[in-house]
Tab-separated table of C-alpha atoms and ligand atoms in Angstrom:
chain	number	residue	atom	x	y	z
P	2	UNK	CA	0.000	0.000	0.000
P	3	UNK	CA	1.395	3.399	-0.984
P	4	UNK	CA	0.616	6.119	1.537
P	5	UNK	CA	0.891	9.758	0.459
P	6	UNK	CA	1.036	12.512	3.081
P	7	UNK	CA	0.361	16.154	2.215
P	8	UNK	CA	2.871	18.195	4.217
P	9	UNK	CA	6.505	17.717	5.119
P	10	UNK	CA	6.876	19.444	8.478
P	11	UNK	CA	7.653	18.020	11.894
P	12	UNK	CA	4.355	16.139	12.162
P	13	UNK	CA	5.145	14.255	8.962
P	14	UNK	CA	8.676	13.650	10.167
P	15	UNK	CA	7.370	12.025	13.335
P	16	UNK	CA	4.856	9.933	11.340
P	17	UNK	CA	7.804	8.592	9.350
P	18	UNK	CA	10.072	8.140	12.366
P	19	UNK	CA	7.399	6.302	14.358
P	20	UNK	CA	6.498	3.812	11.610
P	21	UNK	CA	9.897	2.856	10.197
P	22	UNK	CA	9.552	-0.474	11.995
P	23	UNK	CA	6.333	-1.303	10.138
P	24	UNK	CA	8.144	-1.203	6.774
P	25	UNK	CA	5.394	0.842	5.114
P	26	UNK	CA	5.670	2.872	1.938
P	27	UNK	CA	5.275	6.553	2.911
P	28	UNK	CA	5.701	9.510	0.544
P	29	UNK	CA	5.433	13.216	1.337
P	30	UNK	CA	4.548	16.353	-0.623
P	31	UNK	CA	5.864	19.779	0.356
P	32	UNK	CA	7.635	22.694	-1.277
P	33	UNK	CA	11.192	21.936	-0.166
P	34	UNK	CA	13.216	18.876	0.673
P	35	UNK	CA	14.954	20.964	3.310
P	36	UNK	CA	11.801	20.683	5.466
P	37	UNK	CA	11.863	18.310	8.481
P	38	UNK	CA	10.614	15.184	6.608
P	39	UNK	CA	12.784	15.786	3.545
P	40	UNK	CA	15.950	14.929	5.421
P	41	UNK	CA	14.813	11.476	6.522
P	42	UNK	CA	12.157	10.190	4.106
P	43	UNK	CA	13.358	8.442	0.951
P	44	UNK	CA	10.237	9.412	-0.985
P	45	UNK	CA	9.662	13.167	-1.016
P	46	UNK	CA	8.055	15.169	-3.832
P	47	UNK	CA	8.733	18.878	-4.090
P	48	UNK	CA	5.393	20.576	-4.741
P	49	UNK	CA	2.702	22.719	-3.163
P	50	UNK	CA	-0.080	20.944	-1.250
P	51	UNK	CA	-2.310	24.017	-1.721
P	52	UNK	CA	-1.982	23.696	-5.512
P	53	UNK	CA	-4.600	21.562	-7.330
P	54	UNK	CA	-2.282	20.131	-10.011
P	55	UNK	CA	0.525	19.332	-7.570
P	56	UNK	CA	-1.808	17.363	-5.289
P	57	UNK	CA	-3.387	15.464	-8.209
P	58	UNK	CA	0.022	14.562	-9.677
P	59	UNK	CA	1.377	13.446	-6.294
P	60	UNK	CA	-1.699	11.313	-5.558
P	61	UNK	CA	-1.630	9.507	-8.912
P	62	UNK	CA	0.392	6.520	-7.682
P	63	UNK	CA	-0.882	6.506	-4.096
P	64	UNK	CA	-3.442	4.142	-2.584
P	65	UNK	CA	-4.321	6.412	0.304
P	66	UNK	CA	-3.830	10.128	0.911
P	67	UNK	CA	-3.644	11.763	4.316
P	68	UNK	CA	-2.473	15.078	5.750
P	69	UNK	CA	-0.227	16.550	8.412
P	70	UNK	CA	-1.645	20.067	7.914
P	71	UNK	CA	-5.254	21.167	7.302
P	72	UNK	CA	-4.569	23.897	4.759
P	73	UNK	CA	-4.452	21.628	1.678
P	74	UNK	CA	-6.191	21.920	-1.701
P	75	UNK	CA	-9.695	20.656	-0.993
P	76	UNK	CA	-10.937	20.565	-4.580
P	77	UNK	CA	-8.134	18.167	-5.497
P	78	UNK	CA	-9.107	15.897	-2.589
P	79	UNK	CA	-12.796	15.927	-3.621
P	80	UNK	CA	-11.839	15.015	-7.204
P	81	UNK	CA	-9.502	12.251	-6.052
P	82	UNK	CA	-12.256	10.872	-3.816
P	83	UNK	CA	-14.643	10.850	-6.806
P	84	UNK	CA	-12.005	8.904	-8.747
P	85	UNK	CA	-12.073	6.276	-5.998
P	86	UNK	CA	-8.930	7.221	-4.066
P	87	UNK	CA	-8.978	6.749	-0.317
P	88	UNK	CA	-8.699	10.137	1.383
P	89	UNK	CA	-8.314	10.320	5.178
P	90	UNK	CA	-9.734	12.523	6.640
P	91	UNK	CA	-12.686	12.713	4.210
P	92	UNK	CA	-12.738	15.971	2.237
P	93	UNK	CA	-16.262	16.826	3.457
P	94	UNK	CA	-15.094	16.666	7.104
P	95	UNK	CA	-11.899	18.529	6.330
P	96	UNK	CA	-13.967	21.277	4.670
P	97	UNK	CA	-15.919	21.796	7.898
P	98	UNK	CA	-12.799	21.700	10.055
P	99	UNK	CA	-10.888	24.163	7.838
P	100	UNK	CA	-13.563	26.757	8.660
P	101	UNK	CA	-14.105	27.603	12.355
P	102	UNK	CA	-17.576	28.953	11.492
P	103	UNK	CA	-18.689	25.661	9.921
P	104	UNK	CA	-17.088	23.792	12.861
P	105	UNK	CA	-19.193	25.750	15.361
P	106	UNK	CA	-22.352	25.151	13.283
P	107	UNK	CA	-21.504	21.432	13.265
P	108	UNK	CA	-21.257	21.380	17.092
P	109	UNK	CA	-24.558	23.249	17.376
P	110	UNK	CA	-26.281	20.867	14.955
P	111	UNK	CA	-25.046	17.786	16.831
P	112	UNK	CA	-25.586	19.208	20.348
P	113	UNK	CA	-21.873	19.042	21.178
P	114	UNK	CA	-21.188	21.429	24.085
P	115	UNK	CA	-19.388	24.516	22.753
P	116	UNK	CA	-19.718	28.225	23.504
P	117	UNK	CA	-22.437	30.238	21.812
P	118	UNK	CA	-21.334	32.129	18.660
P	119	UNK	CA	-22.368	34.358	15.788
P	120	UNK	CA	-20.820	34.703	12.330
P	121	UNK	CA	-19.768	38.031	10.784
P	122	UNK	CA	-18.247	39.039	7.442
P	123	UNK	CA	-16.243	42.118	8.375
P	124	UNK	CA	-14.961	44.395	11.108
P	125	UNK	CA	-17.652	46.942	10.176
P	126	UNK	CA	-20.420	44.391	10.755
P	127	UNK	CA	-19.031	43.681	14.240
P	128	UNK	CA	-18.776	47.379	15.106
P	129	UNK	CA	-22.391	47.827	14.032
P	130	UNK	CA	-23.458	44.819	16.134
P	131	UNK	CA	-21.668	46.319	19.163
P	132	UNK	CA	-23.468	49.636	18.598
P	133	UNK	CA	-26.791	47.796	18.475
P	134	UNK	CA	-25.849	45.914	21.658
P	135	UNK	CA	-25.960	42.565	19.881
P	136	UNK	CA	-22.385	41.853	21.016
P	137	UNK	CA	-21.357	42.271	24.650
P	138	UNK	CA	-17.903	42.639	26.182
P	139	UNK	CA	-15.765	40.678	26.836
P	140	UNK	CA	-15.749	38.631	23.633
P	141	UNK	CA	-13.374	36.631	21.440
P	142	UNK	CA	-13.139	37.112	17.679
P	143	UNK	CA	-11.748	34.328	15.481
P	144	UNK	CA	-11.092	34.411	11.755
P	145	UNK	CA	-12.912	31.523	10.094
P	146	UNK	CA	-9.923	30.231	8.133
P	147	UNK	CA	-6.154	29.801	8.372
P	148	UNK	CA	-5.672	30.687	12.050
P	149	UNK	CA	-3.039	28.775	14.040
P	150	UNK	CA	-1.167	29.062	17.329
P	151	UNK	CA	-3.390	31.971	18.405
P	152	UNK	CA	-2.927	33.918	15.156
P	153	UNK	CA	-6.410	34.823	13.968
P	154	UNK	CA	-7.755	35.186	17.532
P	155	UNK	CA	-8.514	38.582	19.134
P	156	UNK	CA	-9.586	38.824	22.762
P	157	UNK	CA	-11.602	41.994	23.281
P	158	UNK	CA	-12.257	42.964	26.904
P	159	UNK	CA	-13.626	46.456	26.287
P	160	UNK	CA	-13.913	49.327	23.840
P	161	UNK	CA	-10.213	50.118	24.301
P	162	UNK	CA	-9.322	46.761	22.652
P	163	UNK	CA	-11.373	47.369	19.500
P	164	UNK	CA	-8.168	48.195	17.600
P	165	UNK	CA	-7.352	44.464	17.872
P	166	UNK	CA	-10.342	43.495	15.680
P	167	UNK	CA	-9.387	41.413	12.640
P	168	UNK	CA	-10.979	41.899	9.234
P	169	UNK	CA	-12.756	39.350	7.051
P	170	UNK	CA	-15.158	36.443	7.729
P	171	UNK	CA	-15.043	35.540	11.402
P	172	UNK	CA	-16.997	34.402	14.416
P	173	UNK	CA	-17.601	36.052	17.758
P	174	UNK	CA	-18.045	34.084	20.967
P	175	UNK	CA	-18.163	35.053	24.636
P	176	UNK	CA	-14.903	35.021	26.596
P	177	UNK	CA	-15.059	31.734	28.536
P	178	UNK	CA	-13.843	31.891	32.179
P	179	UNK	CA	-11.322	29.123	31.559
P	180	UNK	CA	-10.026	27.154	34.537
P	181	UNK	CA	-8.117	24.570	32.523
P	182	UNK	CA	-7.411	23.971	28.819
P	183	UNK	CA	-7.597	20.256	28.019
P	184	UNK	CA	-7.217	18.083	24.924
P	185	UNK	CA	-7.987	14.516	23.889
P	186	UNK	CA	-6.725	12.664	20.841
P	187	UNK	CA	-9.043	10.090	19.338
P	188	UNK	CA	-8.135	7.619	16.610
P	189	UNK	CA	-10.358	5.477	14.388
P	190	UNK	CA	-9.551	3.005	11.631
P	191	UNK	CA	-11.572	1.923	8.606
P	192	UNK	CA	-13.043	-1.009	10.548
P	193	UNK	CA	-14.563	1.546	12.919
P	194	UNK	CA	-12.338	0.624	15.891
P	195	UNK	CA	-11.939	3.723	18.007
P	196	UNK	CA	-9.550	4.614	20.817
P	197	UNK	CA	-8.798	7.724	22.847
P	198	UNK	CA	-5.660	8.815	24.673
P	199	UNK	CA	-5.532	10.095	28.264
P	200	UNK	CA	-6.654	13.718	28.693
P	201	UNK	CA	-3.863	16.286	28.383
P	202	UNK	CA	-3.734	19.519	30.365
P	203	UNK	CA	-1.936	22.712	29.384
P	204	UNK	CA	0.142	24.190	32.194
P	205	UNK	CA	0.513	27.978	31.940
P	206	UNK	CA	3.357	30.173	33.081
P	207	UNK	CA	1.171	32.614	35.066
P	208	UNK	CA	3.617	35.521	34.724
P	209	UNK	CA	4.258	35.236	30.985
P	210	UNK	CA	0.697	33.979	30.306
P	211	UNK	CA	2.167	31.368	27.948
P	212	UNK	CA	1.775	27.584	27.825
P	213	UNK	CA	4.771	26.269	29.764
P	214	UNK	CA	4.256	22.588	29.143
P	215	UNK	CA	1.586	19.951	28.491
P	216	UNK	CA	0.887	17.253	31.021
P	217	UNK	CA	-0.989	13.947	30.945
P	218	UNK	CA	-3.076	12.491	32.547
P	219	UNK	CA	-4.699	15.820	33.377
P	220	UNK	CA	-5.390	16.627	37.028
P	221	UNK	CA	-9.177	16.447	36.741
P	222	UNK	CA	-11.969	14.267	38.103
P	223	UNK	CA	-12.327	10.822	36.555
P	224	UNK	CA	-15.852	11.820	35.483
P	225	UNK	CA	-14.513	14.914	33.640
P	226	UNK	CA	-11.907	12.784	31.911
P	227	UNK	CA	-14.626	10.376	30.832
P	228	UNK	CA	-16.762	13.251	29.522
P	229	UNK	CA	-13.868	14.569	27.399
P	230	UNK	CA	-12.952	11.145	26.034
P	231	UNK	CA	-16.606	10.394	25.227
P	232	UNK	CA	-17.004	13.709	23.386
P	233	UNK	CA	-13.803	13.029	21.391
P	234	UNK	CA	-15.131	9.580	20.464
P	235	UNK	CA	-18.533	11.005	19.446
P	236	UNK	CA	-16.859	13.692	17.347
P	237	UNK	CA	-14.577	11.322	15.438
P	238	UNK	CA	-17.641	9.220	14.644
P	239	UNK	CA	-19.818	12.198	13.697
P	240	UNK	CA	-17.087	13.514	11.389
P	241	UNK	CA	-16.635	9.933	10.131
P	242	UNK	CA	-12.888	10.366	10.330
P	243	UNK	CA	-10.331	7.675	9.764
P	244	UNK	CA	-7.024	8.593	11.416
P	245	UNK	CA	-6.570	11.014	14.283
P	246	UNK	CA	-8.866	13.702	15.608
P	247	UNK	CA	-7.460	16.007	18.297
P	248	UNK	CA	-10.146	17.782	20.328
P	249	UNK	CA	-9.356	20.897	22.382
P	250	UNK	CA	-11.578	21.736	25.367
P	251	UNK	CA	-12.111	24.549	27.837
P	252	UNK	CA	-13.067	23.600	31.396
P	253	UNK	CA	-14.532	26.220	33.723
P	254	UNK	CA	-14.288	26.285	37.532
P	255	UNK	CA	-17.470	24.244	37.876
P	256	UNK	CA	-15.957	21.507	35.723
P	257	UNK	CA	-18.196	22.262	32.743
P	258	UNK	CA	-16.628	21.195	29.458
P	259	UNK	CA	-16.843	23.087	26.149
P	260	UNK	CA	-15.279	22.013	22.863
P	261	UNK	CA	-13.040	24.758	21.480
P	262	UNK	CA	-11.829	23.267	18.189
P	263	UNK	CA	-10.594	20.084	16.530
P	264	UNK	CA	-7.710	19.071	14.251
P	265	UNK	CA	-7.862	15.924	12.054
P	266	UNK	CA	-4.137	15.109	12.275
P	267	UNK	CA	-1.351	14.561	14.821
P	268	UNK	CA	-1.411	17.350	17.376
P	269	UNK	CA	0.907	19.115	19.807
P	270	UNK	CA	-1.098	17.634	22.675
P	271	UNK	CA	-0.024	14.130	21.643
P	272	UNK	CA	3.729	14.517	21.274
P	273	UNK	CA	4.401	12.954	24.695
P	274	UNK	CA	2.795	9.707	23.448
P	275	UNK	CA	6.025	8.909	21.550
P	276	UNK	CA	7.704	8.105	24.863
P	277	UNK	CA	4.901	7.907	27.420
P	278	UNK	CA	2.259	5.737	25.721
P	279	UNK	CA	2.164	2.168	24.437
P	280	UNK	CA	1.650	3.361	20.843
P	281	UNK	CA	2.277	6.956	19.749
P	282	UNK	CA	-0.305	9.202	18.070
P	283	UNK	CA	1.865	9.156	14.926
P	284	UNK	CA	1.991	5.377	14.656
P	285	UNK	CA	-1.731	5.131	15.387
P	286	UNK	CA	-2.536	7.659	12.659
P	287	UNK	CA	-0.633	5.621	10.080
P	288	UNK	CA	-2.093	2.339	11.397
P	289	UNK	CA	-5.606	3.828	11.154
P	290	UNK	CA	-5.312	5.097	7.577
P	291	UNK	CA	-3.761	1.761	6.546
P	292	UNK	CA	-6.681	-0.052	8.243
P	293	UNK	CA	-4.375	-1.892	10.624
P	294	UNK	CA	-5.359	-2.721	14.222
P	295	UNK	CA	-4.806	0.251	16.535
P	296	UNK	CA	-2.154	0.325	19.271
P	297	UNK	CA	-2.658	0.892	23.004
P	298	UNK	CA	-3.082	4.367	24.436
P	299	UNK	CA	-2.297	3.741	28.103
P	300	UNK	CA	0.733	5.486	29.578
P	301	UNK	CA	3.743	3.944	31.310
P	302	UNK	CA	4.204	7.030	33.473
P	303	UNK	CA	3.023	10.610	33.817
P	304	UNK	CA	4.070	12.285	30.581
P	305	UNK	CA	4.820	15.926	29.880
P	306	UNK	CA	5.922	17.781	26.767
P	307	UNK	CA	7.736	21.077	26.495
P	308	UNK	CA	7.908	22.830	23.126
P	309	UNK	CA	11.372	23.995	22.126
P	310	UNK	CA	10.962	27.388	20.491
P	311	UNK	CA	13.644	29.526	18.854
P	312	UNK	CA	15.049	31.943	21.457
P	313	UNK	CA	13.984	35.605	21.195
P	314	UNK	CA	16.624	37.776	19.525
P	315	UNK	CA	18.192	35.034	17.388
P	316	UNK	CA	17.598	34.431	13.677
P	317	UNK	CA	19.894	32.306	11.511
P	318	UNK	CA	21.715	28.918	11.483
P	319	UNK	CA	20.501	27.143	14.614
P	320	UNK	CA	22.757	26.158	17.495
P	321	UNK	CA	21.665	24.051	20.453
P	322	UNK	CA	22.775	25.309	23.853
P	323	UNK	CA	22.687	23.104	26.955
P	324	UNK	CA	21.871	19.820	25.237
P	325	UNK	CA	24.285	17.930	27.503
P	326	UNK	CA	22.543	19.194	30.635
P	327	UNK	CA	19.249	17.872	29.298
P	328	UNK	CA	20.631	14.518	28.204
P	329	UNK	CA	21.917	13.919	31.747
P	330	UNK	CA	18.328	13.934	33.045
P	331	UNK	CA	16.644	10.566	33.483
P	332	UNK	CA	13.567	9.695	31.403
P	333	UNK	CA	13.824	12.854	29.343
P	334	UNK	CA	13.578	12.422	25.569
P	335	UNK	CA	14.750	15.049	23.094
P	336	UNK	CA	12.990	15.395	19.726
P	337	UNK	CA	14.598	18.009	17.488
P	338	UNK	CA	13.000	18.607	14.107
P	339	UNK	CA	16.181	19.236	12.117
P	340	UNK	CA	15.229	22.751	10.970
P	341	UNK	CA	18.309	24.603	9.778
P	342	UNK	CA	17.216	28.130	10.561
P	343	UNK	CA	15.957	29.344	13.919
P	344	UNK	CA	13.697	32.378	14.412
P	345	UNK	CA	12.097	33.758	17.574
P	346	UNK	CA	9.317	31.375	18.697
P	347	UNK	CA	9.788	28.979	15.734
P	348	UNK	CA	8.970	25.389	16.792
P	349	UNK	CA	12.397	23.730	16.650
P	350	UNK	CA	11.562	20.593	18.600
P	351	UNK	CA	10.007	19.271	21.764
P	352	UNK	CA	11.210	17.409	24.821
P	353	UNK	CA	9.186	14.657	26.475
P	354	UNK	CA	9.568	14.338	30.219
P	355	UNK	CA	8.386	11.252	32.086
P	356	UNK	CA	8.053	10.903	35.836
P	357	UNK	CA	6.166	9.403	38.756
P	358	UNK	CA	4.904	12.702	40.154
P	359	UNK	CA	4.146	16.212	38.957
P	360	UNK	CA	6.919	17.528	41.241
P	361	UNK	CA	9.502	15.289	39.560
P	362	UNK	CA	8.288	16.482	36.173
P	363	UNK	CA	8.338	20.168	37.198
P	364	UNK	CA	11.932	19.809	38.452
P	365	UNK	CA	13.086	18.392	35.128
P	366	UNK	CA	11.096	20.975	33.135
P	367	UNK	CA	12.685	23.804	35.138
P	368	UNK	CA	16.168	22.410	34.383
P	369	UNK	CA	15.340	22.187	30.673
P	370	UNK	CA	13.918	25.714	30.719
P	371	UNK	CA	17.033	27.043	32.388
P	372	UNK	CA	19.683	25.335	30.266
P	373	UNK	CA	18.314	24.404	26.857
P	374	UNK	CA	18.126	27.161	24.249
P	375	UNK	CA	18.073	27.292	20.477
P	376	UNK	CA	20.122	30.274	19.380
P	377	UNK	CA	21.926	31.348	16.194
H	19	ADP	P1	-5.798	28.531	17.409
H	19	ADP	O1	-6.589	27.787	16.383
H	19	ADP	O2	-4.981	29.638	16.834
H	19	ADP	O3	-5.028	27.637	18.347
H	19	ADP	P2	-7.773	28.831	19.528
H	19	ADP	O4	-9.200	28.857	19.165
H	19	ADP	O5	-7.270	27.558	20.116
H	19	ADP	O6	-6.902	29.306	18.292
H	19	ADP	O7	-7.490	30.008	20.548
H	19	ADP	C1	-6.186	30.269	21.051
H	19	ADP	C2	-6.251	30.518	22.551
H	19	ADP	O8	-7.070	31.666	22.829
H	19	ADP	C3	-6.902	29.378	23.341
H	19	ADP	O9	-5.981	28.361	23.632
H	19	ADP	C4	-7.411	30.117	24.571
H	19	ADP	O10	-6.360	30.302	25.511
H	19	ADP	C5	-7.829	31.471	24.033
H	19	ADP	N1	-9.273	31.454	23.690
H	19	ADP	C6	-9.836	31.086	22.515
H	19	ADP	N2	-11.183	31.173	22.554
H	19	ADP	C7	-11.499	31.608	23.788
H	19	ADP	C8	-12.728	31.907	24.466
H	19	ADP	N3	-13.914	31.806	23.860
H	19	ADP	N4	-12.648	32.320	25.745
H	19	ADP	C9	-11.470	32.452	26.378
H	19	ADP	N5	-10.282	32.206	25.803
H	19	ADP	C10	-10.276	31.784	24.520
């Protein structure tokens, strides 16, 4: 079976790395072989996954097509599906997920708990709605398409923040009083077997107001964990997805759960599974789209993941600082993506940290934070 993946970034690289032992035939499409997968995969096509002709040409010899990024040419996927090619996730589900407005309508239609929302086409429309008291502060504005890592999200507390408003088609939802941000990764194969991983919790650096690390299993009630895993399982079935579906949740102080958004591919909240779980999210994605039995999701230990971002103030040929200090730590696993050039906040890798207690994990994370830097 020939498996074609649209995208050649770090997620593709880890799909390849995690399935070498299965001796599968994986090919990747992205614009440059210098990208993270290009260095390790033997079959890499240089081309643009947002371009119709490039996707069609790449898919010609493939038995199944999947993605490691959502922003791919949808029309090509629809046409390939019509021609009888296997496309995972299905183009009709991907179309909904690519658009946060359609996603929210999908949750409403299927009674999946998610915050209330309204769609708008422009900044002017929102300003008018505020004038007419149809929108109340504080609120969150999200562009419908192409947002990532918080880009395309504006949090508006009052009139003084209105300069943050983004233009173009978007949605507005109330600001949720978030107590914890959680995520669950579900996986489903063509036979309909479905599994979910342990719930992951984002730990914030209160001072910097940034995610410090991700941690699993989340420190929540067993019943909350069950709710999240059940919602993730319902969603992967409702979307009829084969492969992975990552579901992000907000939990308020009362323990109420709201779905924020989903991603039909490997996700940041599952990187720890490479070292902490029986079978990683990457291997399970490839198993699922190849219709193989799925691997176990239970964890050997508490697992945490810290993103390694390019240090502020450095742009150019990357250099790793403090790697030796990190490698001396027990049950700490370094995953660098092989990107040549570092830039401030660019995702250069991640480090998985395993431990028996949160304190042990925090100690190791603090050491990593202190010593490990990607500079130029
Ligand atoms: P992206 O797709 O860029 O990751 P998200 O929808 O996940 O965008 O939003 C980014 C972050 O903004 C969230 O992780 C959360 O911290 C905050 N956020 C988003 N929506 C809301 C909301 N309705 N209420 C409060 N905070 C929100």
